[in-house]
Each structure stands twice: as structure tokens, then as C-alpha cells.
Amino acid sequence: MQTGYRSPRRPIRRIVRGIGVGLCGVMLTCVGIAEGEPGRSAEPIPAAPTQLYRAIAPWSGRLILPEPSVRRDDGGVYLEVENAPETYRHLIGERVWLTWHPESIHQGWLERATVDLEFDQTTRESMEKGNVHPTRLNGRSRVSPLESLAGGRSRDNVRVELDVRNVERQGEEWVLQIGDEPIQIAGIDRALIQFIEPVGDRRYRVRHYDPSDGRFDAALETIALPDAGTVIPGQGVEQSSIEQIERSPLNAEGWYIYGRRDDSGTFNVEALQPAALYELDPSQMAIGRAATREHILDLKWETIPIHAIETTLLDNNGAAFAGSVPTPSSIERRTRELWSLGDVALVLHTFGWRGGERGDPPILGLVTGHFAFGFAEVVRDEFTGKLRFDVVYRQVYAHNREGIVAGAMGSELYLGSLERGWMYTLPISDVMVRLPELTVPYQMGDRRFDPLTFIKQELALMEARYRTGPGNGASVVTPAVSCVKDANQALYGAIVRLRREVLEDPEVREWLRSHPDRYHTRRFRRLERLLADLEHSVLLPLGYIPKNWQRDERAIAVYRDGPGVGDPGLLEALKSWKTMLPRRAERELLQVFARHGATMVDVQFAELGGEIPGIEPQPPTTIF
């Protein structure tokens, strides 16, 4: 029986309205922690009223890798449903099949990312260093992208938010079909709270936010944060901290907590995120092209806010008046003129590393860090009603000790996970780039396309290939290949496809010729110039295409035994030298977007959460 359900389409992720019940720099070794599920409380604690918690997504659940005897030909995996719309609430707690919708935007590359997987010496050596590899997939043939996601760790503990397009009954089993790749998340429900005081055993008394008066004066509750303070094996620094978090300046605006209740009724927190993190409320503004360029080249990373968030509106197209100084009211007014509910942006994510007496000294003075793309949408917060960015990273991420699995992931998981999150110890920057030529879909006659969809598809393909490597289950970095380079290789692949499938399409060219003065025509011409600039100024600065970028079986961050095998070589990598280091790639891309009139919001922060003494933020550096 087919139900024909289709969830509402959103460009980034589902936005909840109702009430619910690596590190990949060049030659930098990834680090991590042991896997595990949140602990359970020892005594019952009365739960806060259920209306103070919201489901993290309309559809979400835990991925389960099927046993070999029950694998599906379409590469589907099991899902234990944890959240579902009202019509399908009977599926909560049930195990259903998860597979791709026939009209998914990713159908074009799924077969190319389906591989036979057999571990080799490279993989075994990486595992000896503590890195997490998909051990349950070793020896399987035709491992699908969904299987590599579900089997990315040794336990079925990957939780995801789903873009469900159809729900149907096949015999005795239910099947969910999705249009976009699953977004990795933390927990089942979330709430907005303020920390009051610790009560021992990694528990805190908190006060909930009351939407009716905008204050933290709702119910009191004691919550558990069992994974807080986890120390990565082989490292002397905690991955996260809640020590004296009630004294953090961010506690005034509160924290989102993500998790689930245990059998005793205690809410176990899996991830935190400061409520102030992505609010559309910049603290400073750079006005005009010159000031924007100065911020990108000189000011950015010069001073790193510690235990704080600094948001800069880059009013790239504005005109500053002599002697004028932006005031909070003028910054707010200009922000509302430039950014509106529903706006979509490309995200450039970069982080540095941690120094200090307990940190890691830079090797030869170089802090490589990490770079990734993502997407953001301006949404209205379901608790406070304020405008904020909803950020989803598309992480091209090598195998690592943390057990971070390459793929799409919500910022609350990637940054705020108490097991694997980076916001507690590292300096981080997220730049939201809004440029209508790139971030707004086109309609030319009967032809409609969205440039961001091409980027999303190529990143999803690269993420899937990172989860399996070239068939040996290992993605590691070398001087020639890394996460930053391969993320930009995906951008190059998107540009090539845009040119082949759209820019050079005879039907599109005829429409453009027949409608020279239309809005979409003028915007399309600017898109052509932007893509050419990205290609020549950043991706291929020497005018030569690296060999591994030219063929379908592109080399990625993998290195097999033997010189040159699976590695394009340093000389080949130098053909795209501006994408070899995260900071350089970030800087070059931002300069191109600024030249073409982009409006940007730069969110920078370091060491959010509780106190971790003995560490200092180190910004990513560049040697070119």
C-alpha cells in the first residue's frame, strides 16, 4: 500500500515547528575518542513539562546496518524511527527501511560511489593509530553510500535527520524514501535552558526558557551530561567541558541542549549549542569593498574571541560616509535590509588548532586546521522567534580518532557534541556568503536550476568516497591531498557540470539570446563571470588541471602502499596550490566572492562551553 507522503521541501533542512515528545589539514594527524552511547542516571528525576522540549526534526532516527543476509539491492539500510510526523507516529520505535527516492537529486552519482571494500595495510596501520574505520563493512561487495554512513562506526549510533519524500508499505515492511542525503544529528529532542549550578556526577540544575515572556523562568530540571569532559585517547585535552559553564557570558542567552531521556526520565544531553551562536545580530560591521577586503586579508583571525562569539556583517556593497561609525541600531537596520527570512547562503567553515601548555605545538610554526563547505538558511527560531542561521555542514572528512563520519551534519553535532564537537577547544570561523548569482535558483522558460544543488551533489559524492576510500576503507591525508583540497575539487566538479549541463545547453543559450534584458539573463551572465573567476583565480591558478581532477575516478585523500599510487603527487597538487591549506583556500574564495558583490556574515569564536585550562587558540596559518 502506497501512502504517497511527501514532506515539505526546504533548501537546507527541516525546520521544526511543532511540539515533540577532522581534522584534515595537510600532514596533520586526525585525533579522536572511543565510541559509546550516553550513560544513564542512577535515580529518577522529575521531567520538565513536555511542552518545553521540541522534536529535533519531523523525521529522524538511528541508522542500523543490515546483516549481509538481508541487504537490499538498492543499497538501503534500516532506520529505527525516533521522530515522525503525526500521520506516521505509529512508526516511532519501529525499524523501517531507508532508501533513495527515484527523483532524489543524488541519483546521478550513487552507482559511482558504490564500491567493493577490502581493508589493506594502509587501513590496518591507520587503525593501529586509533583511527575509526568501517570495520563492519570490511569484505563486503557493492557497499552503498547509505551503508557506508550507517556502518561508519563499529556500533549503530549514527543518528540522522531525514528529507523524506515518500512513505510506502512493501509487504510487511515500511520504506522511507529520501531526496537529500541524511543529516547527522545528536539526540531526539531539544530544549533551550540556562545553567544554574552543578549537582555532581556530571549533572546540572537548569532553568527552561519560557517563550511567553522571553525569560528563563520556566520549569527547573536536573539534566545529565554523561560525555562531558571526555578525553581523547593519546591526548591530554578534554574534547568538551561543562566546568563552570554557568559563569560563561554565553549563559545569559542560554544554551540549546540536544539529547534523549533514559528509562529513569533523566534527559541525557549529547550536544550543546549557545543560543547566541548563529543569531542574525552582528556585533560589528565592515562597510564597502575596501573595508571588506581589509577584514578578509588583515583583520580576520588577527584577534580571536575566547569564550565569546564575534559576528561581523560584511556590507560589501555599502557606502561609508566620512567620519561615520556604525552604531548597534545602524548595524541592526542594515542587517535587516540585507538578510531576510528564507535567504540561503554558502558557508565557508575553517578552524585552527589548540596551543598552550596542554595543547600541541605547531609543526615548523604551521597550523593547518580544517576547511569545509556548508549551507545556511535564515530561519525564525522556534523558541525565541528571533532570526538565526540554520547551518548544515557538508563535511569532506578523513577517517579519524573521534569517529567523525564524512557527510552532511548539523552544526550542533559537529561543533557541540560532547563526544566529538570542536567548539569547546578550537578557534572557528563560519562565513555565510549570499550572492544571488550563486544562491538563488534560475527560471529560464521551462528550465529551472539551482547552482547550489550542483555543489551539494558533488560534495555528497566526495563525502561518500571519503567514507570508503578507494575501496580499502581508508581516507588519510598527504602533502598532496587533503580535506580542503578535495572539498575544492568538488567545487571544481560542480563548475564543470554547470558549464556542461547548463551554460552550454543549446536550449538555455537560445533562451538567453531571445531574452537579453530579462532579470535571469543578466544574473546568468554574472554567474558565468563568477564561475570563470573561481576557476582561474582559486582552483586552477596556473591554468593547468591536476590529472586527478580530469577523470571520473578522481584521486581523493587516500594513500596506498607504493609511491604515487592513489596520490597525484606534490607537483600535480601544486597546480591547485591555493587549495592546499585551509586558510589560503578560505581567503582566496572570499576575495572572489567579494569582487562579485557578495554580502557576508562572518561568525568567529573559540573555546565555547566550560573552562579548559592550559590551552590557547591558534589560528590557521598559510605559507603561500
PDB file of N, CA and C in Angstrom, residues 368-455:
ATOM      1  N   THR A 368      47.718  23.960  10.319  1.00  0.00           N
ATOM      2  CA  THR A 368      46.942  23.749   9.101  1.00  0.00           C
ATOM      3  C   THR A 368      45.462  23.896   9.332  1.00  0.00           C
ATOM      4  N   GLY A 369      44.919  23.207  10.344  1.00  0.00           N
ATOM      5  CA  GLY A 369      43.495  23.303  10.616  1.00  0.00           C
ATOM      6  C   GLY A 369      42.659  22.519   9.626  1.00  0.00           C
ATOM      7  N   HIS A 370      41.457  23.021   9.346  1.00  0.00           N
ATOM      8  CA  HIS A 370      40.489  22.287   8.529  1.00  0.00           C
ATOM      9  C   HIS A 370      39.596  23.275   7.792  1.00  0.00           C
ATOM     10  N   PHE A 371      39.109  22.849   6.623  1.00  0.00           N
ATOM     11  CA  PHE A 371      38.205  23.660   5.803  1.00  0.00           C
ATOM     12  C   PHE A 371      37.072  22.781   5.297  1.00  0.00           C
ATOM     13  N   ALA A 372      35.878  23.345   5.237  1.00  0.00           N
ATOM     14  CA  ALA A 372      34.737  22.622   4.684  1.00  0.00           C
ATOM     15  C   ALA A 372      33.718  23.624   4.153  1.00  0.00           C
ATOM     16  N   PHE A 373      32.864  23.142   3.259  1.00  0.00           N
ATOM     17  CA  PHE A 373      31.726  23.929   2.802  1.00  0.00           C
ATOM     18  C   PHE A 373      30.486  23.523   3.590  1.00  0.00           C
ATOM     19  N   GLY A 374      29.500  24.390   3.559  1.00  0.00           N
ATOM     20  CA  GLY A 374      28.216  24.083   4.153  1.00  0.00           C
ATOM     21  C   GLY A 374      27.158  24.976   3.550  1.00  0.00           C
ATOM     22  N   PHE A 375      25.948  24.873   4.051  1.00  0.00           N
ATOM     23  CA  PHE A 375      24.844  25.703   3.584  1.00  0.00           C
ATOM     24  C   PHE A 375      24.099  26.226   4.797  1.00  0.00           C
ATOM     25  N   ALA A 376      23.582  27.427   4.693  1.00  0.00           N
ATOM     26  CA  ALA A 376      22.851  28.038   5.793  1.00  0.00           C
ATOM     27  C   ALA A 376      21.570  28.665   5.271  1.00  0.00           C
ATOM     28  N   GLU A 377      20.558  28.650   6.105  1.00  0.00           N
ATOM     29  CA  GLU A 377      19.295  29.301   5.783  1.00  0.00           C
ATOM     30  C   GLU A 377      18.887  30.197   6.945  1.00  0.00           C
ATOM     31  N   VAL A 378      18.367  31.379   6.649  1.00  0.00           N
ATOM     32  CA  VAL A 378      17.848  32.256   7.685  1.00  0.00           C
ATOM     33  C   VAL A 378      16.465  31.747   8.079  1.00  0.00           C
ATOM     34  N   VAL A 379      16.321  31.354   9.331  1.00  0.00           N
ATOM     35  CA  VAL A 379      15.057  30.802   9.832  1.00  0.00           C
ATOM     36  C   VAL A 379      14.624  31.608  11.058  1.00  0.00           C
ATOM     37  N   ARG A 380      13.370  31.401  11.456  1.00  0.00           N
ATOM     38  CA  ARG A 380      12.892  32.009  12.694  1.00  0.00           C
ATOM     39  C   ARG A 380      12.965  30.955  13.787  1.00  0.00           C
ATOM     40  N   ASP A 381      13.705  31.254  14.843  1.00  0.00           N
ATOM     41  CA  ASP A 381      13.924  30.283  15.898  1.00  0.00           C
ATOM     42  C   ASP A 381      12.601  29.863  16.526  1.00  0.00           C
ATOM     43  N   GLU A 382      12.428  28.568  16.699  1.00  0.00           N
ATOM     44  CA  GLU A 382      11.160  28.035  17.202  1.00  0.00           C
ATOM     45  C   GLU A 382      10.924  28.338  18.674  1.00  0.00           C
ATOM     46  N   PHE A 383      11.966  28.682  19.421  1.00  0.00           N
ATOM     47  CA  PHE A 383      11.811  29.026  20.829  1.00  0.00           C
ATOM     48  C   PHE A 383      11.681  30.534  21.030  1.00  0.00           C
ATOM     49  N   THR A 384      12.630  31.290  20.489  1.00  0.00           N
ATOM     50  CA  THR A 384      12.704  32.726  20.773  1.00  0.00           C
ATOM     51  C   THR A 384      12.002  33.596  19.736  1.00  0.00           C
ATOM     52  N   GLY A 385      11.786  33.069  18.531  1.00  0.00           N
ATOM     53  CA  GLY A 385      11.197  33.859  17.465  1.00  0.00           C
ATOM     54  C   GLY A 385      12.188  34.756  16.752  1.00  0.00           C
ATOM     55  N   LYS A 386      13.467  34.743  17.169  1.00  0.00           N
ATOM     56  CA  LYS A 386      14.488  35.572  16.529  1.00  0.00           C
ATOM     57  C   LYS A 386      14.953  34.942  15.225  1.00  0.00           C
ATOM     58  N   LEU A 387      15.468  35.782  14.315  1.00  0.00           N
ATOM     59  CA  LEU A 387      16.057  35.274  13.093  1.00  0.00           C
ATOM     60  C   LEU A 387      17.446  34.731  13.399  1.00  0.00           C
ATOM     61  N   ARG A 388      17.750  33.592  12.812  1.00  0.00           N
ATOM     62  CA  ARG A 388      19.051  32.978  13.028  1.00  0.00           C
ATOM     63  C   ARG A 388      19.419  32.150  11.807  1.00  0.00           C
ATOM     64  N   PHE A 389      20.691  31.768  11.721  1.00  0.00           N
ATOM     65  CA  PHE A 389      21.152  30.881  10.659  1.00  0.00           C
ATOM     66  C   PHE A 389      20.998  29.430  11.110  1.00  0.00           C
ATOM     67  N   ASP A 390      20.450  28.615  10.239  1.00  0.00           N
ATOM     68  CA  ASP A 390      20.440  27.173  10.441  1.00  0.00           C
ATOM     69  C   ASP A 390      21.528  26.612   9.541  1.00  0.00           C
ATOM     70  N   VAL A 391      22.585  26.065  10.134  1.00  0.00           N
ATOM     71  CA  VAL A 391      23.794  25.675   9.395  1.00  0.00           C
ATOM     72  C   VAL A 391      23.907  24.162   9.312  1.00  0.00           C
ATOM     73  N   VAL A 392      24.120  23.673   8.097  1.00  0.00           N
ATOM     74  CA  VAL A 392      24.406  22.256   7.860  1.00  0.00           C
ATOM     75  C   VAL A 392      25.725  22.177   7.099  1.00  0.00           C
ATOM     76  N   TYR A 393      26.704  21.520   7.690  1.00  0.00           N
ATOM     77  CA  TYR A 393      27.988  21.334   7.015  1.00  0.00           C
ATOM     78  C   TYR A 393      27.913  20.146   6.066  1.00  0.00           C
ATOM     79  N   ARG A 394      28.674  20.211   4.986  1.00  0.00           N
ATOM     80  CA  ARG A 394      28.870  19.060   4.096  1.00  0.00           C
ATOM     81  C   ARG A 394      30.348  18.698   4.224  1.00  0.00           C
ATOM     82  N   GLN A 395      30.619  17.858   5.224  1.00  0.00           N
ATOM     83  CA  GLN A 395      31.990  17.625   5.656  1.00  0.00           C
ATOM     84  C   GLN A 395      32.686  16.533   4.840  1.00  0.00           C
ATOM     85  N   VAL A 396      33.672  16.932   4.056  1.00  0.00           N
ATOM     86  CA  VAL A 396      34.616  16.014   3.429  1.00  0.00           C
ATOM     87  C   VAL A 396      35.699  15.787   4.484  1.00  0.00           C
ATOM     88  N   TYR A 397      35.636  14.645   5.179  1.00  0.00           N
ATOM     89  CA  TYR A 397      36.394  14.474   6.415  1.00  0.00           C
ATOM     90  C   TYR A 397      37.074  13.109   6.441  1.00  0.00           C
ATOM     91  N   ALA A 398      38.391  13.109   6.600  1.00  0.00           N
ATOM     92  CA  ALA A 398      39.157  11.866   6.603  1.00  0.00           C
ATOM     93  C   ALA A 398      38.866  11.041   7.848  1.00  0.00           C
ATOM     94  N   HIS A 399      39.172   9.749   7.807  1.00  0.00           N
ATOM     95  CA  HIS A 399      38.997   8.883   8.969  1.00  0.00           C
ATOM     96  C   HIS A 399      39.858   9.384  10.123  1.00  0.00           C
ATOM     97  N   ASN A 400      39.337   9.287  11.330  1.00  0.00           N
ATOM     98  CA  ASN A 400      39.917   9.989  12.463  1.00  0.00           C
ATOM     99  C   ASN A 400      39.612   9.250  13.757  1.00  0.00           C
ATOM    100  N   ARG A 401      40.250   9.665  14.827  1.00  0.00           N
ATOM    101  CA  ARG A 401      40.056   9.020  16.122  1.00  0.00           C
ATOM    102  C   ARG A 401      38.726   9.378  16.765  1.00  0.00           C
ATOM    103  N   GLU A 402      38.183  10.539  16.445  1.00  0.00           N
ATOM    104  CA  GLU A 402      36.907  10.936  17.039  1.00  0.00           C
ATOM    105  C   GLU A 402      35.746  10.067  16.576  1.00  0.00           C
ATOM    106  N   GLY A 403      35.889   9.431  15.437  1.00  0.00           N
ATOM    107  CA  GLY A 403      34.767   8.717  14.864  1.00  0.00           C
ATOM    108  C   GLY A 403      33.821   9.644  14.130  1.00  0.00           C
ATOM    109  N   ILE A 404      34.303  10.815  13.697  1.00  0.00           N
ATOM    110  CA  ILE A 404      33.513  11.706  12.853  1.00  0.00           C
ATOM    111  C   ILE A 404      33.396  11.056  11.483  1.00  0.00           C
ATOM    112  N   VAL A 405      32.162  10.906  10.995  1.00  0.00           N
ATOM    113  CA  VAL A 405      31.913  10.230   9.727  1.00  0.00           C
ATOM    114  C   VAL A 405      31.619  11.276   8.663  1.00  0.00           C
ATOM    115  N   ALA A 406      32.371  11.267   7.572  1.00  0.00           N
ATOM    116  CA  ALA A 406      32.183  12.238   6.498  1.00  0.00           C
ATOM    117  C   ALA A 406      30.738  12.239   6.027  1.00  0.00           C
ATOM    118  N   GLY A 407      30.206  13.432   5.771  1.00  0.00           N
ATOM    119  CA  GLY A 407      28.831  13.545   5.308  1.00  0.00           C
ATOM    120  C   GLY A 407      28.214  14.855   5.742  1.00  0.00           C
ATOM    121  N   ALA A 408      26.916  14.994   5.523  1.00  0.00           N
ATOM    122  CA  ALA A 408      26.185  16.175   5.971  1.00  0.00           C
ATOM    123  C   ALA A 408      25.951  16.063   7.469  1.00  0.00           C
ATOM    124  N   MET A 409      26.159  17.156   8.176  1.00  0.00           N
ATOM    125  CA  MET A 409      25.922  17.111   9.620  1.00  0.00           C
ATOM    126  C   MET A 409      25.513  18.482  10.137  1.00  0.00           C
ATOM    127  N   GLY A 410      24.574  18.469  11.075  1.00  0.00           N
ATOM    128  CA  GLY A 410      24.144  19.701  11.697  1.00  0.00           C
ATOM    129  C   GLY A 410      25.259  20.313  12.522  1.00  0.00           C
ATOM    130  N   SER A 411      25.276  21.640  12.594  1.00  0.00           N
ATOM    131  CA  SER A 411      26.334  22.318  13.347  1.00  0.00           C
ATOM    132  C   SER A 411      26.296  21.945  14.820  1.00  0.00           C
ATOM    133  N   GLU A 412      25.092  21.652  15.351  1.00  0.00           N
ATOM    134  CA  GLU A 412      25.009  21.292  16.769  1.00  0.00           C
ATOM    135  C   GLU A 412      25.758  20.005  17.069  1.00  0.00           C
ATOM    136  N   LEU A 413      25.827  19.083  16.105  1.00  0.00           N
ATOM    137  CA  LEU A 413      26.590  17.851  16.290  1.00  0.00           C
ATOM    138  C   LEU A 413      28.076  18.092  16.077  1.00  0.00           C
ATOM    139  N   TYR A 414      28.408  18.677  14.940  1.00  0.00           N
ATOM    140  CA  TYR A 414      29.816  18.857  14.572  1.00  0.00           C
ATOM    141  C   TYR A 414      30.546  19.767  15.555  1.00  0.00           C
ATOM    142  N   LEU A 415      29.885  20.833  16.000  1.00  0.00           N
ATOM    143  CA  LEU A 415      30.522  21.764  16.923  1.00  0.00           C
ATOM    144  C   LEU A 415      30.279  21.393  18.381  1.00  0.00           C
ATOM    145  N   GLY A 416      29.033  20.980  18.702  1.00  0.00           N
ATOM    146  CA  GLY A 416      28.636  20.907  20.091  1.00  0.00           C
ATOM    147  C   GLY A 416      28.546  19.539  20.717  1.00  0.00           C
ATOM    148  N   SER A 417      28.808  18.459  19.955  1.00  0.00           N
ATOM    149  CA  SER A 417      28.772  17.124  20.542  1.00  0.00           C
ATOM    150  C   SER A 417      29.741  17.038  21.716  1.00  0.00           C
ATOM    151  N   LEU A 418      29.258  16.499  22.828  1.00  0.00           N
ATOM    152  CA  LEU A 418      30.127  16.351  23.994  1.00  0.00           C
ATOM    153  C   LEU A 418      31.190  15.280  23.776  1.00  0.00           C
ATOM    154  N   GLU A 419      30.966  14.395  22.810  1.00  0.00           N
ATOM    155  CA  GLU A 419      31.956  13.374  22.466  1.00  0.00           C
ATOM    156  C   GLU A 419      32.925  13.842  21.398  1.00  0.00           C
ATOM    157  N   ARG A 420      32.409  14.547  20.369  1.00  0.00           N
ATOM    158  CA  ARG A 420      33.203  14.790  19.175  1.00  0.00           C
ATOM    159  C   ARG A 420      33.243  16.245  18.722  1.00  0.00           C
ATOM    160  N   GLY A 421      32.594  17.140  19.449  1.00  0.00           N
ATOM    161  CA  GLY A 421      32.468  18.520  18.979  1.00  0.00           C
ATOM    162  C   GLY A 421      33.744  19.333  19.105  1.00  0.00           C
ATOM    163  N   TRP A 422      33.886  20.333  18.224  1.00  0.00           N
ATOM    164  CA  TRP A 422      35.111  21.120  18.177  1.00  0.00           C
ATOM    165  C   TRP A 422      35.009  22.494  18.829  1.00  0.00           C
ATOM    166  N   MET A 423      33.806  22.942  19.186  1.00  0.00           N
ATOM    167  CA  MET A 423      33.691  24.330  19.656  1.00  0.00           C
ATOM    168  C   MET A 423      34.326  24.539  21.030  1.00  0.00           C
ATOM    169  N   TYR A 424      34.520  23.473  21.793  1.00  0.00           N
ATOM    170  CA  TYR A 424      34.995  23.600  23.166  1.00  0.00           C
ATOM    171  C   TYR A 424      36.482  23.943  23.259  1.00  0.00           C
ATOM    172  N   THR A 425      37.257  23.617  22.224  1.00  0.00           N
ATOM    173  CA  THR A 425      38.714  23.789  22.338  1.00  0.00           C
ATOM    174  C   THR A 425      39.350  24.542  21.179  1.00  0.00           C
ATOM    175  N   LEU A 426      38.649  24.730  20.079  1.00  0.00           N
ATOM    176  CA  LEU A 426      39.293  25.270  18.876  1.00  0.00           C
ATOM    177  C   LEU A 426      38.776  26.654  18.490  1.00  0.00           C
ATOM    178  N   PRO A 427      39.598  27.435  17.759  1.00  0.00           N
ATOM    179  CA  PRO A 427      39.119  28.673  17.136  1.00  0.00           C
ATOM    180  C   PRO A 427      38.452  28.341  15.808  1.00  0.00           C
ATOM    181  N   ILE A 428      37.261  28.894  15.584  1.00  0.00           N
ATOM    182  CA  ILE A 428      36.442  28.505  14.438  1.00  0.00           C
ATOM    183  C   ILE A 428      35.860  29.729  13.760  1.00  0.00           C
ATOM    184  N   SER A 429      35.720  29.643  12.444  1.00  0.00           N
ATOM    185  CA  SER A 429      35.066  30.691  11.663  1.00  0.00           C
ATOM    186  C   SER A 429      34.081  30.063  10.696  1.00  0.00           C
ATOM    187  N   ASP A 430      32.868  30.619  10.653  1.00  0.00           N
ATOM    188  CA  ASP A 430      31.876  30.278   9.638  1.00  0.00           C
ATOM    189  C   ASP A 430      31.490  31.571   8.921  1.00  0.00           C
ATOM    190  N   VAL A 431      31.735  31.617   7.632  1.00  0.00           N
ATOM    191  CA  VAL A 431      31.357  32.792   6.845  1.00  0.00           C
ATOM    192  C   VAL A 431      30.172  32.423   5.966  1.00  0.00           C
ATOM    193  N   MET A 432      29.059  33.121   6.153  1.00  0.00           N
ATOM    194  CA  MET A 432      27.859  32.914   5.345  1.00  0.00           C
ATOM    195  C   MET A 432      27.944  33.842   4.133  1.00  0.00           C
ATOM    196  N   VAL A 433      27.944  33.276   2.949  1.00  0.00           N
ATOM    197  CA  VAL A 433      28.108  34.041   1.714  1.00  0.00           C
ATOM    198  C   VAL A 433      26.798  34.028   0.942  1.00  0.00           C
ATOM    199  N   ARG A 434      26.207  35.201   0.769  1.00  0.00           N
ATOM    200  CA  ARG A 434      24.974  35.306  -0.026  1.00  0.00           C
ATOM    201  C   ARG A 434      25.265  36.132  -1.267  1.00  0.00           C
ATOM    202  N   LEU A 435      25.115  35.491  -2.407  1.00  0.00           N
ATOM    203  CA  LEU A 435      25.362  36.112  -3.701  1.00  0.00           C
ATOM    204  C   LEU A 435      24.280  35.613  -4.648  1.00  0.00           C
ATOM    205  N   PRO A 436      23.296  36.462  -5.013  1.00  0.00           N
ATOM    206  CA  PRO A 436      22.157  35.989  -5.805  1.00  0.00           C
ATOM    207  C   PRO A 436      22.538  35.188  -7.045  1.00  0.00           C
ATOM    208  N   GLU A 437      23.641  35.523  -7.662  1.00  0.00           N
ATOM    209  CA  GLU A 437      24.063  34.777  -8.851  1.00  0.00           C
ATOM    210  C   GLU A 437      24.320  33.306  -8.520  1.00  0.00           C
ATOM    211  N   LEU A 438      24.689  33.038  -7.284  1.00  0.00           N
ATOM    212  CA  LEU A 438      25.047  31.677  -6.885  1.00  0.00           C
ATOM    213  C   LEU A 438      24.001  31.033  -5.991  1.00  0.00           C
ATOM    214  N   THR A 439      23.317  31.806  -5.171  1.00  0.00           N
ATOM    215  CA  THR A 439      22.485  31.249  -4.111  1.00  0.00           C
ATOM    216  C   THR A 439      20.985  31.348  -4.351  1.00  0.00           C
ATOM    217  N   VAL A 440      20.561  31.884  -5.503  1.00  0.00           N
ATOM    218  CA  VAL A 440      19.141  31.981  -5.834  1.00  0.00           C
ATOM    219  C   VAL A 440      18.888  31.187  -7.115  1.00  0.00           C
ATOM    220  N   PRO A 441      17.890  30.278  -7.130  1.00  0.00           N
ATOM    221  CA  PRO A 441      17.618  29.467  -8.329  1.00  0.00           C
ATOM    222  C   PRO A 441      17.248  30.323  -9.539  1.00  0.00           C
ATOM    223  N   TYR A 442      17.405  29.722 -10.726  1.00  0.00           N
ATOM    224  CA  TYR A 442      17.124  30.376 -12.009  1.00  0.00           C
ATOM    225  C   TYR A 442      15.895  29.752 -12.647  1.00  0.00           C
ATOM    226  N   GLN A 443      15.122  30.592 -13.333  1.00  0.00           N
ATOM    227  CA  GLN A 443      13.987  30.122 -14.131  1.00  0.00           C
ATOM    228  C   GLN A 443      14.082  30.774 -15.502  1.00  0.00           C
ATOM    229  N   MET A 444      14.384  29.955 -16.500  1.00  0.00           N
ATOM    230  CA  MET A 444      14.524  30.459 -17.872  1.00  0.00           C
ATOM    231  C   MET A 444      13.615  29.635 -18.769  1.00  0.00           C
ATOM    232  N   GLY A 445      12.412  30.173 -19.023  1.00  0.00           N
ATOM    233  CA  GLY A 445      11.426  29.400 -19.752  1.00  0.00           C
ATOM    234  C   GLY A 445      11.000  28.204 -18.935  1.00  0.00           C
ATOM    235  N   ASP A 446      11.094  27.021 -19.510  1.00  0.00           N
ATOM    236  CA  ASP A 446      10.752  25.792 -18.800  1.00  0.00           C
ATOM    237  C   ASP A 446      11.927  25.233 -18.010  1.00  0.00           C
ATOM    238  N   ARG A 447      13.078  25.844 -18.138  1.00  0.00           N
ATOM    239  CA  ARG A 447      14.292  25.323 -17.499  1.00  0.00           C
ATOM    240  C   ARG A 447      14.516  26.012 -16.150  1.00  0.00           C
ATOM    241  N   ARG A 448      14.648  25.208 -15.111  1.00  0.00           N
ATOM    242  CA  ARG A 448      14.926  25.721 -13.776  1.00  0.00           C
ATOM    243  C   ARG A 448      16.151  24.997 -13.233  1.00  0.00           C
ATOM    244  N   PHE A 449      17.062  25.735 -12.619  1.00  0.00           N
ATOM    245  CA  PHE A 449      18.220  25.099 -11.995  1.00  0.00           C
ATOM    246  C   PHE A 449      18.712  25.964 -10.844  1.00  0.00           C
ATOM    247  N   ASP A 450      19.405  25.301  -9.935  1.00  0.00           N
ATOM    248  CA  ASP A 450      19.956  25.954  -8.751  1.00  0.00           C
ATOM    249  C   ASP A 450      21.442  25.625  -8.676  1.00  0.00           C
ATOM    250  N   PRO A 451      22.322  26.628  -8.791  1.00  0.00           N
ATOM    251  CA  PRO A 451      23.769  26.349  -8.725  1.00  0.00           C
ATOM    252  C   PRO A 451      24.180  25.635  -7.444  1.00  0.00           C
ATOM    253  N   LEU A 452      23.521  25.942  -6.315  1.00  0.00           N
ATOM    254  CA  LEU A 452      23.896  25.295  -5.063  1.00  0.00           C
ATOM    255  C   LEU A 452      23.615  23.796  -5.087  1.00  0.00           C
ATOM    256  N   THR A 453      22.621  23.374  -5.875  1.00  0.00           N
ATOM    257  CA  THR A 453      22.329  21.937  -5.968  1.00  0.00           C
ATOM    258  C   THR A 453      23.497  21.199  -6.603  1.00  0.00           C
ATOM    259  N   PHE A 454      24.127  21.797  -7.616  1.00  0.00           N
ATOM    260  CA  PHE A 454      25.294  21.175  -8.247  1.00  0.00           C
ATOM    261  C   PHE A 454      26.423  21.027  -7.229  1.00  0.00           C
ATOM    262  N   ILE A 455      26.644  22.056  -6.416  1.00  0.00           N
ATOM    263  CA  ILE A 455      27.700  21.989  -5.398  1.00  0.00           C
ATOM    264  C   ILE A 455      27.358  20.920  -4.358  1.00  0.00           C
TER     265      ILE A 455
END
